[in-house]
Every structure is written in structure tokens, then in C-alpha cells.
Short mmCIF file of C-alpha atoms and ligand atoms in Angstrom, two decimals:
data_model
loop_
_atom_site.label_atom_id
_atom_site.label_comp_id
_atom_site.label_asym_id
_atom_site.label_seq_id
_atom_site.Cartn_x
_atom_site.Cartn_y
_atom_site.Cartn_z
CA MET Q 1 -58.82 -299.00 -2.11
CA ASN Q 2 -58.12 -302.65 -1.41
CA ILE Q 3 -57.43 -304.22 1.98
CA HIS Q 4 -56.02 -307.54 3.16
CA GLU Q 5 -58.06 -310.65 3.83
CA TYR Q 6 -57.53 -310.49 7.54
CA GLN Q 7 -58.67 -306.85 7.68
CA ALA Q 8 -61.72 -307.68 5.61
CA LYS Q 9 -62.59 -310.55 7.89
CA ALA Q 10 -62.28 -308.38 11.04
CA LEU Q 11 -64.64 -305.83 9.53
CA LEU Q 12 -67.16 -308.45 8.42
CA LYS Q 13 -67.11 -309.92 11.89
CA THR Q 14 -68.47 -306.69 13.30
CA TYR Q 15 -71.59 -307.28 11.12
CA GLY Q 16 -72.00 -310.77 12.52
CA VAL Q 17 -70.54 -312.65 9.56
CA PRO Q 18 -69.22 -316.09 10.54
CA ILE Q 19 -65.40 -316.21 10.14
CA SER Q 20 -62.68 -318.36 11.59
CA LYS Q 21 -60.40 -317.31 14.42
CA GLY Q 22 -57.10 -315.96 13.22
CA VAL Q 23 -54.04 -313.90 14.13
CA PRO Q 24 -52.14 -311.63 11.71
CA ILE Q 25 -48.34 -311.55 12.11
CA MET Q 26 -45.51 -309.64 10.47
CA ARG Q 27 -42.48 -311.35 12.01
CA PRO Q 28 -41.65 -315.08 12.04
CA GLU Q 29 -40.93 -314.92 15.76
CA ASP Q 30 -44.58 -314.12 16.36
CA ALA Q 31 -45.72 -317.36 14.68
CA GLU Q 32 -45.46 -319.58 17.72
CA ALA Q 33 -47.55 -317.31 20.01
CA ALA Q 34 -50.17 -316.96 17.27
CA ALA Q 35 -50.37 -320.74 16.75
CA ASN Q 36 -50.63 -321.38 20.46
CA GLU Q 37 -53.34 -318.75 20.84
CA LEU Q 38 -55.43 -320.55 18.23
CA GLY Q 39 -54.75 -323.96 19.72
CA GLY Q 40 -54.88 -326.14 16.67
CA PRO Q 41 -54.79 -329.08 15.89
CA VAL Q 42 -54.87 -327.70 12.33
CA TRP Q 43 -53.77 -324.24 11.24
CA VAL Q 44 -53.65 -322.48 7.85
CA VAL Q 45 -50.85 -320.07 7.17
CA LYS Q 46 -52.05 -317.53 4.65
CA SER Q 47 -49.95 -314.95 2.74
CA GLN Q 48 -51.49 -311.50 2.89
CA ILE Q 49 -51.13 -309.72 -0.40
CA HIS Q 50 -53.55 -307.69 -2.44
CA ALA Q 51 -54.07 -310.47 -5.03
CA GLY Q 52 -56.00 -313.67 -5.27
CA GLY Q 53 -54.93 -317.11 -6.35
CA ARG Q 54 -52.50 -317.37 -3.43
CA GLY Q 55 -53.16 -321.02 -2.76
CA LYS Q 56 -52.07 -322.00 -6.22
CA GLY Q 57 -49.32 -319.41 -6.36
CA LYS Q 58 -45.56 -320.13 -6.35
CA PHE Q 59 -42.79 -318.43 -4.47
CA LYS Q 60 -39.80 -317.18 -6.47
CA GLU Q 61 -37.26 -318.05 -3.84
CA ALA Q 62 -36.21 -321.73 -3.50
CA ASP Q 63 -35.97 -321.45 0.29
CA ALA Q 64 -39.63 -320.45 0.56
CA GLY Q 65 -40.55 -324.12 0.22
CA GLU Q 66 -42.44 -326.06 -2.45
CA GLN Q 67 -46.00 -325.18 -1.45
CA GLY Q 68 -48.08 -322.13 -2.46
CA GLY Q 69 -49.11 -319.05 -0.54
CA VAL Q 70 -51.78 -320.76 1.59
CA ARG Q 71 -50.46 -323.73 3.66
CA LEU Q 72 -52.01 -326.25 5.95
CA ALA Q 73 -50.00 -326.85 9.08
CA ARG Q 74 -50.47 -329.76 11.49
CA SER Q 75 -48.22 -328.62 14.35
CA VAL Q 76 -46.95 -325.42 15.94
CA ASP Q 77 -43.54 -326.22 14.54
CA GLU Q 78 -44.92 -326.47 11.08
CA VAL Q 79 -46.60 -323.05 11.47
CA LYS Q 80 -43.23 -321.64 12.55
CA THR Q 81 -41.43 -323.21 9.58
CA PHE Q 82 -43.98 -321.95 7.08
CA ALA Q 83 -43.89 -318.45 8.62
CA SER Q 84 -40.12 -318.19 8.32
CA GLN Q 85 -40.18 -319.66 4.79
CA MET Q 86 -42.87 -317.30 3.51
CA LEU Q 87 -42.34 -313.88 5.18
CA GLY Q 88 -40.31 -311.51 3.04
CA LYS Q 89 -40.54 -313.80 0.01
CA THR Q 90 -42.12 -313.01 -3.42
CA LEU Q 91 -45.31 -314.82 -4.28
CA VAL Q 92 -46.37 -315.09 -7.93
CA THR Q 93 -50.05 -315.82 -8.58
CA LYS Q 94 -52.39 -315.52 -11.56
CA GLN Q 95 -53.32 -312.07 -10.36
CA THR Q 96 -49.92 -310.60 -9.41
CA GLY Q 97 -48.30 -310.71 -12.82
CA PRO Q 98 -44.87 -312.24 -13.31
CA ALA Q 99 -43.15 -309.83 -10.93
CA GLY Q 100 -45.13 -311.21 -8.00
CA LYS Q 101 -45.69 -309.55 -4.67
CA GLN Q 102 -43.62 -309.56 -1.50
CA VAL Q 103 -45.35 -311.22 1.40
CA ASN Q 104 -44.92 -308.91 4.39
CA ARG Q 105 -47.84 -310.19 6.49
CA LEU Q 106 -49.28 -313.59 7.23
CA TYR Q 107 -52.62 -314.56 8.63
CA ILE Q 108 -52.50 -317.67 10.83
CA GLU Q 109 -56.02 -319.07 10.88
CA GLU Q 110 -57.63 -322.08 12.49
CA GLY Q 111 -58.13 -324.87 9.94
CA SER Q 112 -61.74 -325.65 8.93
CA ALA Q 113 -63.05 -329.08 8.04
CA ILE Q 114 -64.60 -328.34 4.66
CA ASP Q 115 -67.69 -330.14 3.35
CA LYS Q 116 -68.52 -327.88 0.43
CA GLU Q 117 -67.00 -324.80 -1.20
CA PHE Q 118 -69.20 -322.05 -2.76
CA TYR Q 119 -68.61 -318.71 -4.50
CA LEU Q 120 -70.37 -315.49 -3.32
CA SER Q 121 -69.65 -311.94 -4.26
CA ALA Q 122 -71.30 -308.60 -4.13
CA LEU Q 123 -70.63 -305.64 -6.36
CA VAL Q 124 -72.31 -302.58 -7.80
CA ASP Q 125 -74.10 -303.57 -10.99
CA ARG Q 126 -73.78 -300.61 -13.32
CA GLU Q 127 -76.67 -301.64 -15.53
CA THR Q 128 -79.29 -301.67 -12.76
CA GLY Q 129 -77.53 -299.27 -10.42
CA HIS Q 130 -78.14 -301.85 -7.64
CA VAL Q 131 -75.92 -303.99 -5.47
CA ALA Q 132 -75.75 -307.39 -7.07
CA PHE Q 133 -75.01 -310.72 -5.45
CA VAL Q 134 -73.31 -313.30 -7.63
CA VAL Q 135 -73.43 -316.85 -6.27
CA SER Q 136 -72.23 -320.22 -7.53
CA THR Q 137 -71.87 -323.74 -6.25
CA GLU Q 138 -68.48 -323.78 -7.90
CA GLY Q 139 -66.43 -322.36 -5.06
CA GLY Q 140 -62.67 -322.33 -4.57
CA MET Q 141 -62.24 -322.18 -8.37
CA ASP Q 142 -61.42 -319.46 -10.80
CA ILE Q 143 -64.81 -317.80 -11.24
CA GLU Q 144 -63.87 -316.32 -14.64
CA GLU Q 145 -63.32 -319.86 -15.82
CA VAL Q 146 -66.72 -320.98 -14.41
CA ALA Q 147 -68.41 -318.00 -16.08
CA HIS Q 148 -66.80 -319.00 -19.37
CA SER Q 149 -67.41 -322.74 -19.48
CA THR Q 150 -70.50 -323.23 -17.30
CA PRO Q 151 -72.33 -319.87 -17.14
CA GLU Q 152 -75.52 -321.66 -16.01
CA LYS Q 153 -73.80 -322.38 -12.71
CA ILE Q 154 -73.66 -318.67 -11.82
CA VAL Q 155 -76.75 -316.97 -10.40
CA THR Q 156 -76.99 -313.19 -10.11
CA LEU Q 157 -79.60 -311.25 -8.12
CA THR Q 158 -79.86 -307.55 -7.41
CA VAL Q 159 -81.12 -305.67 -4.35
CA ASP Q 160 -83.34 -302.63 -4.75
CA PRO Q 161 -81.78 -299.94 -2.56
CA VAL Q 162 -85.21 -298.70 -1.45
CA THR Q 163 -86.31 -302.02 0.06
CA GLY Q 164 -82.88 -303.46 0.90
CA VAL Q 165 -82.50 -307.21 1.27
CA MET Q 166 -85.90 -309.03 1.27
CA PRO Q 167 -86.56 -312.58 2.39
CA HIS Q 168 -86.74 -313.67 -1.25
CA HIS Q 169 -83.06 -312.79 -1.72
CA GLY Q 170 -82.03 -315.13 1.03
CA ARG Q 171 -84.25 -317.88 -0.45
CA SER Q 172 -82.76 -317.31 -3.93
CA VAL Q 173 -79.21 -317.62 -2.63
CA ALA Q 174 -80.04 -320.71 -0.64
CA LYS Q 175 -81.71 -322.25 -3.72
CA ALA Q 176 -78.75 -321.37 -5.94
CA LEU Q 177 -76.43 -323.07 -3.48
CA LYS Q 178 -78.83 -325.96 -3.00
CA LEU Q 179 -79.05 -325.32 0.77
CA THR Q 180 -82.02 -326.36 2.87
CA GLY Q 181 -83.15 -326.29 6.50
CA ASP Q 182 -80.85 -324.57 8.93
CA LEU Q 183 -78.19 -323.92 6.28
CA ALA Q 184 -80.77 -322.06 4.18
CA LYS Q 185 -81.53 -319.88 7.21
CA GLN Q 186 -77.81 -319.24 7.70
CA ALA Q 187 -77.52 -318.25 4.03
CA ALA Q 188 -80.35 -315.78 4.39
CA SER Q 189 -78.85 -314.09 7.42
CA LEU Q 190 -75.45 -314.05 5.74
CA VAL Q 191 -76.93 -312.16 2.78
CA ASP Q 192 -78.42 -309.66 5.19
CA GLN Q 193 -75.12 -309.15 7.04
CA LEU Q 194 -73.06 -308.86 3.83
CA TYR Q 195 -75.44 -306.34 2.31
CA ALA Q 196 -75.30 -304.23 5.51
CA ALA Q 197 -71.52 -304.43 5.46
CA PHE Q 198 -71.31 -303.61 1.74
CA VAL Q 199 -73.58 -300.53 1.95
CA GLY Q 200 -72.45 -299.45 5.40
CA MET Q 201 -68.80 -299.31 4.47
CA ASP Q 202 -69.27 -298.14 0.83
CA MET Q 203 -67.61 -301.15 -0.67
CA SER Q 204 -67.25 -301.46 -4.39
CA MET Q 205 -66.53 -305.17 -4.33
CA LEU Q 206 -66.77 -308.06 -1.84
CA GLU Q 207 -65.68 -311.50 -2.97
CA ILE Q 208 -65.95 -314.59 -0.83
CA ASN Q 209 -64.25 -317.53 -2.55
CA PRO Q 210 -64.77 -319.88 -0.93
CA LEU Q 211 -67.78 -319.64 1.30
CA ILE Q 212 -67.87 -323.06 2.91
CA VAL Q 213 -70.17 -325.46 4.63
CA THR Q 214 -68.20 -327.00 7.47
CA LYS Q 215 -68.38 -330.67 8.32
CA ASP Q 216 -70.46 -329.73 11.37
CA GLY Q 217 -73.04 -328.01 9.18
CA ASN Q 218 -72.22 -324.28 9.37
CA LEU Q 219 -71.63 -321.68 6.75
CA ARG Q 220 -68.31 -319.85 7.08
CA VAL Q 221 -66.47 -317.15 5.12
CA LEU Q 222 -63.09 -318.73 4.37
CA ASP Q 223 -61.61 -316.06 2.11
CA ALA Q 224 -62.61 -312.38 1.74
CA LYS Q 225 -61.49 -309.81 -0.79
CA VAL Q 226 -62.82 -306.31 -0.23
CA SER Q 227 -62.44 -303.05 -2.19
CA PHE Q 228 -63.84 -299.78 -1.08
CA ASP Q 229 -65.11 -296.94 -3.20
CA SER Q 230 -62.27 -294.48 -2.93
CA ASN Q 231 -64.63 -291.57 -3.59
CA ALA Q 232 -66.55 -292.45 -0.37
CA LEU Q 233 -63.51 -292.96 1.84
CA TYR Q 234 -63.90 -289.47 3.36
CA ARG Q 235 -66.94 -290.85 5.12
CA HIS Q 236 -64.82 -293.58 6.74
CA PRO Q 237 -61.62 -292.23 8.22
CA ASP Q 238 -61.18 -295.46 10.16
CA LEU Q 239 -61.09 -297.46 6.93
CA ALA Q 240 -58.51 -295.21 5.40
CA ASP Q 241 -56.09 -296.36 8.10
CA LEU Q 242 -56.25 -299.90 6.71
CA ARG Q 243 -54.54 -298.81 3.52
CA ASP Q 244 -51.23 -300.69 2.98
CA LEU Q 245 -48.99 -298.53 0.91
CA THR Q 246 -46.48 -301.32 0.37
CA GLU Q 247 -49.08 -303.02 -1.76
CA GLU Q 248 -49.54 -300.05 -4.07
CA ASP Q 249 -47.61 -298.75 -7.04
CA GLU Q 250 -45.21 -295.98 -5.93
CA LYS Q 251 -46.15 -293.79 -8.88
CA GLU Q 252 -49.81 -294.13 -8.01
CA ILE Q 253 -49.18 -293.16 -4.39
CA GLU Q 254 -47.26 -290.06 -5.53
CA ALA Q 255 -50.05 -289.14 -8.00
CA SER Q 256 -52.71 -289.50 -5.31
CA LYS Q 257 -50.88 -286.78 -3.27
CA TYR Q 258 -51.59 -284.33 -6.11
CA ASP Q 259 -55.12 -285.58 -6.66
CA LEU Q 260 -54.15 -286.84 -10.07
CA ALA Q 261 -56.15 -289.73 -11.53
CA TYR Q 262 -53.13 -291.88 -12.50
CA ILE Q 263 -52.98 -295.59 -13.18
CA ALA Q 264 -49.69 -297.30 -14.03
CA LEU Q 265 -49.75 -299.55 -17.09
CA ASP Q 266 -47.09 -301.75 -18.76
CA GLY Q 267 -46.32 -299.91 -21.98
CA THR Q 268 -43.73 -297.37 -23.16
CA ILE Q 269 -45.65 -294.22 -23.96
CA GLY Q 270 -46.35 -291.90 -21.03
CA CYS Q 271 -49.59 -290.00 -21.43
CA MET Q 272 -50.77 -286.69 -19.96
CA VAL Q 273 -54.34 -285.86 -20.83
CA ASN Q 274 -57.18 -283.83 -19.44
CA GLY Q 275 -60.51 -285.54 -19.04
CA ALA Q 276 -61.01 -289.25 -18.39
CA GLY Q 277 -62.76 -289.91 -21.70
CA LEU Q 278 -60.08 -288.23 -23.72
CA ALA Q 279 -57.47 -290.15 -21.68
CA MET Q 280 -59.17 -293.43 -22.61
CA ALA Q 281 -59.32 -292.43 -26.24
CA THR Q 282 -55.64 -291.57 -26.11
CA LEU Q 283 -54.73 -295.05 -24.77
CA ASP Q 284 -56.88 -296.63 -27.49
CA ILE Q 285 -55.22 -294.71 -30.29
CA ILE Q 286 -51.73 -295.46 -29.10
CA LYS Q 287 -52.62 -299.15 -29.21
CA LEU Q 288 -54.23 -298.69 -32.62
CA TYR Q 289 -50.89 -297.50 -33.95
CA GLY Q 290 -49.06 -300.44 -32.44
CA GLU Q 291 -47.57 -299.25 -29.13
CA GLU Q 292 -48.63 -299.62 -25.53
CA PRO Q 293 -49.39 -296.80 -23.08
CA ALA Q 294 -47.28 -296.56 -19.88
CA ASN Q 295 -50.09 -295.03 -17.88
CA PHE Q 296 -53.56 -293.59 -17.73
CA LEU Q 297 -53.49 -290.02 -16.48
CA ASP Q 298 -56.28 -287.52 -16.24
CA VAL Q 299 -54.85 -284.20 -14.96
CA GLY Q 300 -58.32 -282.83 -14.64
CA GLY Q 301 -60.10 -279.82 -16.05
CA GLY Q 302 -58.42 -277.16 -13.98
CA ALA Q 303 -54.84 -278.48 -13.90
CA SER Q 304 -52.49 -275.97 -12.29
CA GLU Q 305 -48.85 -275.60 -13.33
CA GLU Q 306 -47.93 -277.41 -10.11
CA LYS Q 307 -50.13 -280.36 -11.04
CA VAL Q 308 -48.81 -280.48 -14.56
CA THR Q 309 -45.23 -280.51 -13.18
CA ALA Q 310 -46.01 -283.22 -10.69
CA ALA Q 311 -47.60 -285.33 -13.45
CA PHE Q 312 -44.55 -284.85 -15.62
CA LYS Q 313 -42.22 -285.93 -12.84
CA ILE Q 314 -44.17 -289.06 -12.25
CA ILE Q 315 -44.21 -289.92 -15.99
CA THR Q 316 -40.49 -289.20 -16.56
CA ALA Q 317 -39.44 -291.11 -13.43
CA ASP Q 318 -40.87 -294.29 -14.95
CA PRO Q 319 -37.91 -296.11 -16.58
CA GLN Q 320 -40.33 -297.88 -18.96
CA VAL Q 321 -41.30 -294.57 -20.58
CA LYS Q 322 -39.64 -294.12 -24.00
CA GLY Q 323 -41.82 -291.23 -25.17
CA ILE Q 324 -44.51 -288.89 -23.84
CA LEU Q 325 -47.73 -287.76 -25.41
CA VAL Q 326 -49.42 -284.70 -24.02
CA ASN Q 327 -53.02 -284.40 -25.31
CA ILE Q 328 -54.93 -281.45 -23.96
CA PHE Q 329 -58.31 -280.10 -24.91
CA GLY Q 330 -58.51 -276.52 -23.68
CA GLY Q 331 -62.10 -276.03 -22.67
CA ILE Q 332 -62.26 -274.39 -19.33
CA MET Q 333 -58.44 -274.51 -19.39
CA LYS Q 334 -56.77 -272.31 -21.95
CA CYS Q 335 -54.14 -273.82 -24.28
CA ASP Q 336 -51.61 -271.08 -23.60
CA VAL Q 337 -51.77 -271.79 -19.86
CA ILE Q 338 -51.24 -275.50 -20.54
CA ALA Q 339 -48.33 -274.78 -22.89
CA ASN Q 340 -46.65 -272.66 -20.25
CA GLY Q 341 -47.26 -275.42 -17.71
CA VAL Q 342 -45.78 -278.10 -19.91
CA ILE Q 343 -42.71 -275.99 -20.64
CA ALA Q 344 -42.20 -275.11 -17.00
CA ALA Q 345 -42.51 -278.86 -16.16
CA VAL Q 346 -40.05 -279.86 -18.85
CA LYS Q 347 -37.56 -277.25 -17.65
CA ALA Q 348 -38.04 -278.36 -14.04
CA VAL Q 349 -37.65 -282.09 -14.53
CA GLY Q 350 -35.65 -282.38 -17.76
CA LEU Q 351 -36.55 -284.44 -20.78
CA SER Q 352 -34.64 -287.36 -22.16
CA VAL Q 353 -37.34 -288.91 -24.35
CA PRO Q 354 -39.32 -287.56 -27.32
CA LEU Q 355 -42.37 -285.43 -26.34
CA VAL Q 356 -45.35 -284.83 -28.62
CA VAL Q 357 -47.81 -282.15 -27.63
CA ARG Q 358 -51.25 -281.90 -29.10
CA LEU Q 359 -53.34 -278.93 -28.11
CA GLU Q 360 -56.88 -278.09 -29.12
CA GLY Q 361 -59.51 -275.59 -27.99
CA THR Q 362 -59.43 -272.13 -26.42
CA ASN Q 363 -56.30 -270.04 -27.34
CA VAL Q 364 -54.88 -272.93 -29.31
CA GLU Q 365 -52.82 -270.63 -31.60
CA GLU Q 366 -51.17 -268.90 -28.65
CA GLY Q 367 -50.51 -272.28 -27.07
CA LYS Q 368 -48.81 -273.67 -30.19
CA LYS Q 369 -46.73 -270.54 -30.59
CA ILE Q 370 -45.46 -270.82 -27.03
CA ILE Q 371 -44.42 -274.41 -27.65
CA ALA Q 372 -42.82 -273.59 -30.96
CA GLU Q 373 -40.82 -270.67 -29.51
CA SER Q 374 -39.74 -272.46 -26.35
CA GLY Q 375 -36.59 -273.88 -27.91
CA LEU Q 376 -37.39 -277.18 -26.34
CA ASN Q 377 -37.34 -280.39 -28.31
CA VAL Q 378 -41.10 -280.73 -28.49
CA LEU Q 379 -42.88 -282.18 -31.49
CA PRO Q 380 -46.11 -280.35 -32.13
CA ALA Q 381 -49.12 -282.27 -33.54
CA ASP Q 382 -52.25 -281.10 -35.28
CA ASP Q 383 -54.75 -283.61 -34.08
CA LEU Q 384 -54.98 -286.79 -32.00
CA ASP Q 385 -54.36 -289.04 -34.96
CA ASP Q 386 -51.25 -287.13 -35.96
CA ALA Q 387 -50.03 -287.02 -32.35
CA ALA Q 388 -50.44 -290.72 -31.82
CA GLN Q 389 -48.58 -291.55 -35.07
CA LYS Q 390 -45.76 -289.13 -34.24
CA ILE Q 391 -45.14 -290.50 -30.77
CA VAL Q 392 -45.38 -294.09 -31.87
CA ALA Q 393 -42.88 -293.38 -34.72
CA ALA Q 394 -40.56 -291.57 -32.28
CA VAL Q 395 -40.62 -294.44 -29.79
CA LYS Q 396 -40.09 -297.09 -32.47
CA GLY Q 397 -37.21 -295.11 -33.90
CA ASN Q 398 -35.39 -295.24 -30.59
P1 ADP Z 1 -56.72 -317.74 -2.57
O1 ADP Z 1 -58.08 -317.58 -3.14
O2 ADP Z 1 -55.95 -316.50 -2.68
O3 ADP Z 1 -55.98 -318.93 -3.16
P2 ADP Z 1 -57.99 -318.79 -0.16
O4 ADP Z 1 -58.11 -318.04 1.14
O5 ADP Z 1 -59.24 -318.90 -1.00
O6 ADP Z 1 -56.83 -318.03 -0.98
O7 ADP Z 1 -57.35 -320.18 0.15
C1 ADP Z 1 -57.16 -321.16 -0.85
C2 ADP Z 1 -57.82 -322.47 -0.42
O8 ADP Z 1 -57.26 -322.90 0.76
C3 ADP Z 1 -59.33 -322.38 -0.16
O9 ADP Z 1 -60.06 -322.57 -1.35
C4 ADP Z 1 -59.53 -323.47 0.85
O10 ADP Z 1 -59.68 -324.71 0.19
C5 ADP Z 1 -58.20 -323.54 1.61
N1 ADP Z 1 -58.33 -322.78 2.88
C6 ADP Z 1 -58.17 -321.44 3.08
N2 ADP Z 1 -58.31 -321.13 4.38
C7 ADP Z 1 -58.64 -322.25 5.02
C8 ADP Z 1 -58.90 -322.56 6.38
N3 ADP Z 1 -58.94 -321.65 7.35
N4 ADP Z 1 -59.13 -323.89 6.67
C9 ADP Z 1 -59.10 -324.84 5.71
N5 ADP Z 1 -58.84 -324.61 4.46
C10 ADP Z 1 -58.59 -323.34 4.06
MG1 MG Z 2 -59.94 -317.60 -2.47
#
């Protein structure tokens, strides 16, 4: 689960992390009071969307003004102007895709006098199973680009969960950022605070780009992007309240109601598969035969008829879908049960695109027989290879 920058900053503040003062608003008429509360003389008006690259982004609408999604304002009037220009408009950044995202919230923040910009992130390193800190002197830039062209400017260190953050971690971060004296001390305590926040709230990613040194010699977190491990959210009911459904794909929200592991993709072939590994293999093979999947979907090992129907509804409601591939391995599940589920789902929601069903495993013959005798326009397939070729051919023939 992702949250907005202003929410992330409010949470980090409770761990002592140095952030700027700011006020979130959702209506242009609240801009003046927010600006007055902060006092100025410089404010930054920041679009709140679940995507980075806002500063260099562009609004689709001409009346949103020339500048990007993060704007420096030098008067209360300018804050007001920016707020009315930006709210409700669609911001396109490197991370939103061409469709962009509607800006429904702004964060009015006090302007910082920046001396230096750094990059700092924390994430779970799968190789070591530890929380890793990634730091670089190249802040405020695209970190993927830094990693590509100057990898030596990125320093990674991991924290053993048994000992937690040790003094040497703070020293390593300070050294990587070339900080000495009081700033090195600030870096060490920041690492402590961020680690506590990361572990305490079960984050899966925390990205601060930029972390800055202010002109008066203090470290400050100027941008914050936080994702939580969805599997741990049950431990943090207060965090679940921060979810902003307007930022999420409608199909994914619907799928989450049925506990379906569904991720919307850009292609044309809807997929219904049981098991995450098999689902990944299904996406791969569709691409191998020259088409793109419309989604990832793992209906799970014990998918009920209700779940299968819900999954079908979500897939068929997607206007991009030009064909559907059902790929089920009956292990704990039996193929005849799945076949009945698929047929019930097709009858319930209708079917206007080609459907290929590949069944394998327990009771496979009964399952195939049920599909063949259903009278529905379902193309049976013998194996995954055959299934992928059939659905790709069907979609291309359309
Ligand atoms: P994004 O990464 O989505 O573009 P940021 O929050 O990093 O958004 O803002 C982009 C840039 O705007 C920052 O790199 C920084 O230079 C500047 N900036 C952001 N917030 C402030 C602030 N409060 N004061 C001064 N400059 C800021
Ligand atoms: Mg940033």
C-alpha cells in the first residue's frame, strides 16, 4: 500500500525525523489559510499523487499553468493561484504513464534554502533478508539513471535485524554523503529514526529524494515516498486509514474485496490462473507468442465458485481485454470443480471475447468433459503452450 508524501512526512515526524512544516489541502479556497499559517516568505506547492517525478512533470490542461507539479511560490497570492491551477488537473510524470494522475490534494510546505541534495532510501534486501539503506550524493535526480551511469556513487549497507542499527551504520552513511561534524551526527540519528520507522510500521520501501542540507547546516527530509507491506497491514489498522482509493486502479480495488491477487497490466489477454508462479509463467508465455497480458491474477489454491465469478467479472469488465486465458492446475482444487466454476461465471457475466481454458491435474478428464458439453464457446487446450498459441491466434484474428 502506498501513501502520499504529506502522510509519510507526518508519520516520520512521530519518529523524530526532521521535516518541514506543511499543510495539506483539498480545495483551492483553503490555500490562503494554509499559506498564512506557514507564514512564508517562500512556500512550495506540491501535488500529492502516488507517483514520483512531480517536479519535472507536466499538466495536461493548458489552464494548469506552465510549471510542473511542484512549484515555488513567493507570495500568498501565488500560493492561491497555483492551488487553483493545479487542483483537479491531470499531472503526467515519468512514473504515471501517459494517462497521468488527477491531482486531488496539495501539500503547501514552507520553502527550504537548499545547500545540498542527497538520495537516501531503505528497502528490504531479498538477498540478505535485511533492511538495506541505499545512499548517494546525487540527490534530486533520477536514481535509476545514477545507478546506470555512475554506480560508484551509490552506497548500500544492510542492517542485521538482531543488532539493529549500530554506530558504524551512521558513520558509513555520513561518509558516503561526505558529512562531518554536527551533520555527521545528524545523519547517524536520522538513520536510527528511519530504521525504527521502517521496522515499526512494516514498510516495504522508504525513499527520500532529496534529503537536503539546509543553508543553516541541518539535514531535512524534503520528499518522502513510503510503501507498506500489505501483508502486515492487519497489525496497523491506523495505517490502513491512510489508503487513498482514488489513487488505485478500480479493478484492483474490486479484486482486493475478494482477496484475489490481481494486478492490472496494459495488454489485451485477460488471465485467470491459480498459483502465483503459474500466473507469472502464463504472462511470460503470452508475451513469448507475441501478445501482451491484460492482468496478473492468482485466484489461489482453493478458489470458490464465487471467487472465480468475481475474477471473471473483473476481467471481462476491462475494455482492453480481447481474449481470456484460463490456466488452472488442479492440485488441491479439482478440475471438474473449476470447470463448473468457469461455466457458472461465464453464464453469470456473459462472454463477448474468445476464451481458452487449459486444465491439468486432478479430475482433468471430467473437467474437460464438462467444458466440452457446456455448449459455451470455449476453446479447450491441451497444455500451456497450446493454450497460449490458441488465445494469441484468437486475439490476433479479431
Ligand atoms: P518529485 O520527486 O516528485 O519531483 P520532490 O518533493 O522531490 O518531488 O520535489 C522536487 C524538487 O523540488 C526537489 O528536488 C527540491 O529541489 C524542490 N523542493 C521540494 N520541496 C521543497 C521545499 N519544501 N523547499 C524547497 N524546495 C523544495
Ligand atoms: Mg523527489
